[in-house]
Amino acid sequence: MIDKAISYWEKAAAKNQDNIQYQNALGFAYYTKGNIEKAYKAWLKVLHLSGAIAPEIEKNSPISDNYNKNVSVKDREALNAYAGLGLVTLKYSQNLQKIPVQAFTYAGKVMREANQEFQIEQLQKNWLWSPRARQDWDELLKLRDRQPI
């Protein structure tokens, strides 16, 4: 079933390459399938299209500490992409047996800007977030909370 979803989103994204939602859906579908590299690329494209800047792309641009209760659709898509990048960097760090510092940075940004929307109970209502992605996000948040400040 995930292969069908990926095929659908790839076709939709090919027809409308500037559609942020299609790219985000692709990122989550790739992640669920286990294709971490493609997920990463899709989420970077979301950040590019949304006007958000990923820290590894633009090191001079600090991560915002602003919390906005009324997150716009474009901002919500960017936050989903940042969360996705957090998941990807968590996986890379685990494979290298390193502390996922960059994953904590992404998760921190997401939780500062839209804490309620990225709690597991809320993500269960979000069709983008597969059980695997929610489980990994929960793990990332727990790891982050256990880190000394």
XYZ file of C-alpha atoms in Angstrom:
149
model
C 0.000 0.000 0.000
C 2.836 2.424 0.751
C 4.221 1.856 -2.749
C 0.888 2.982 -4.225
C 0.908 6.069 -2.035
C 4.453 6.905 -3.102
C 3.541 6.442 -6.755
C 0.516 8.707 -6.366
C 2.458 11.469 -4.584
C 5.368 11.266 -7.034
C 2.978 11.743 -9.971
C 1.174 14.600 -8.229
C 4.460 16.291 -7.285
C 5.798 15.894 -10.835
C 2.730 17.720 -12.195
C 2.924 20.466 -9.573
C 6.523 20.762 -8.417
C 5.855 23.798 -6.234
C 3.173 22.115 -4.124
C 4.458 22.006 -0.560
C 1.821 19.532 0.607
C 2.718 16.999 -2.083
C 6.390 17.218 -1.144
C 5.592 16.762 2.543
C 3.395 13.751 1.769
C 6.247 12.304 -0.269
C 8.657 12.852 2.606
C 6.436 10.988 5.043
C 5.709 8.209 2.551
C 9.410 7.725 1.832
C 10.182 7.770 5.541
C 7.527 5.155 6.260
C 8.947 2.964 3.496
C 12.426 3.348 4.993
C 13.883 5.446 2.187
C 15.508 7.991 4.477
C 17.557 9.750 1.791
C 14.533 10.487 -0.401
C 12.539 11.599 2.649
C 15.336 13.990 3.571
C 15.414 15.487 0.065
C 11.628 15.888 -0.021
C 11.611 17.692 3.322
C 14.449 19.991 2.288
C 12.391 20.879 -0.778
C 9.415 21.695 1.486
C 11.588 24.112 3.453
C 12.863 25.660 0.241
C 9.353 26.058 -1.173
C 7.936 27.423 2.080
C 10.685 30.011 2.420
C 11.938 28.439 5.647
C 15.649 27.850 5.841
C 17.133 24.641 7.195
C 20.070 25.263 9.566
C 22.497 23.114 7.577
C 21.699 25.098 4.436
C 22.019 28.564 5.925
C 24.171 28.466 9.045
C 23.925 32.230 9.521
C 20.173 32.113 10.009
C 19.274 31.355 13.638
C 16.386 29.081 14.504
C 13.408 31.109 15.591
C 12.294 30.964 19.219
C 8.968 32.564 18.406
C 5.857 30.645 19.363
C 2.860 31.303 17.159
C -0.514 29.917 18.228
C -2.014 30.498 14.800
C 0.407 28.607 12.601
C -0.357 29.196 8.925
C -0.693 26.290 6.506
C 2.675 27.170 4.951
C 4.305 27.344 8.398
C 2.639 24.090 9.446
C 4.053 22.371 6.374
C 7.503 23.753 7.207
C 7.196 22.519 10.797
C 6.209 19.061 9.547
C 9.311 19.137 7.350
C 11.515 20.215 10.280
C 10.025 17.371 12.326
C 10.770 15.023 9.423
C 14.368 16.229 9.308
C 14.533 15.532 13.017
C 13.420 11.953 12.355
C 15.979 11.525 9.585
C 18.850 12.926 11.624
C 17.819 10.720 14.552
C 18.137 7.667 12.289
C 21.510 8.777 10.939
C 22.815 9.420 14.451
C 21.607 6.053 15.693
C 23.326 4.325 12.787
C 26.554 6.132 13.671
C 25.973 5.546 17.406
C 26.167 9.262 18.141
C 24.008 11.612 20.177
C 21.463 13.122 17.743
C 22.193 16.768 18.548
C 20.847 18.095 15.232
C 17.687 16.004 15.663
C 17.195 17.636 19.078
C 17.591 21.060 17.448
C 14.873 20.320 14.877
C 12.545 18.847 17.500
C 13.125 21.845 19.760
C 12.192 24.257 17.003
C 9.002 22.367 16.222
C 7.962 22.064 19.850
C 8.646 25.756 20.602
C 6.550 26.893 17.662
C 3.667 24.409 17.735
C 3.918 22.225 20.828
C 0.288 21.133 20.959
C 0.111 20.159 17.293
C 3.140 17.884 17.597
C 2.088 15.903 20.636
C 1.543 12.217 19.812
C -2.210 12.424 20.512
C -2.547 15.179 17.915
C -0.272 13.495 15.381
C -2.556 10.450 15.474
C -5.152 12.680 13.810
C -2.719 13.845 11.120
C -2.806 11.523 8.093
C 0.802 12.350 7.181
C 2.162 10.787 10.357
C 2.304 7.001 10.040
C 2.536 4.857 13.184
C 6.258 4.423 12.461
C 6.827 8.178 12.188
C 4.836 8.828 15.385
C 6.769 6.161 17.258
C 10.099 7.597 16.116
C 8.969 11.154 16.964
C 7.969 10.008 20.445
C 11.405 8.402 20.842
C 13.115 11.597 19.665
C 11.178 13.742 22.141
C 11.935 11.371 25.011
C 15.646 11.290 24.143
C 15.685 15.069 23.904
C 13.976 15.463 27.281
C 16.570 13.195 28.927
C 19.512 15.277 27.708
C 21.174 17.529 30.289
C 20.700 21.189 29.573
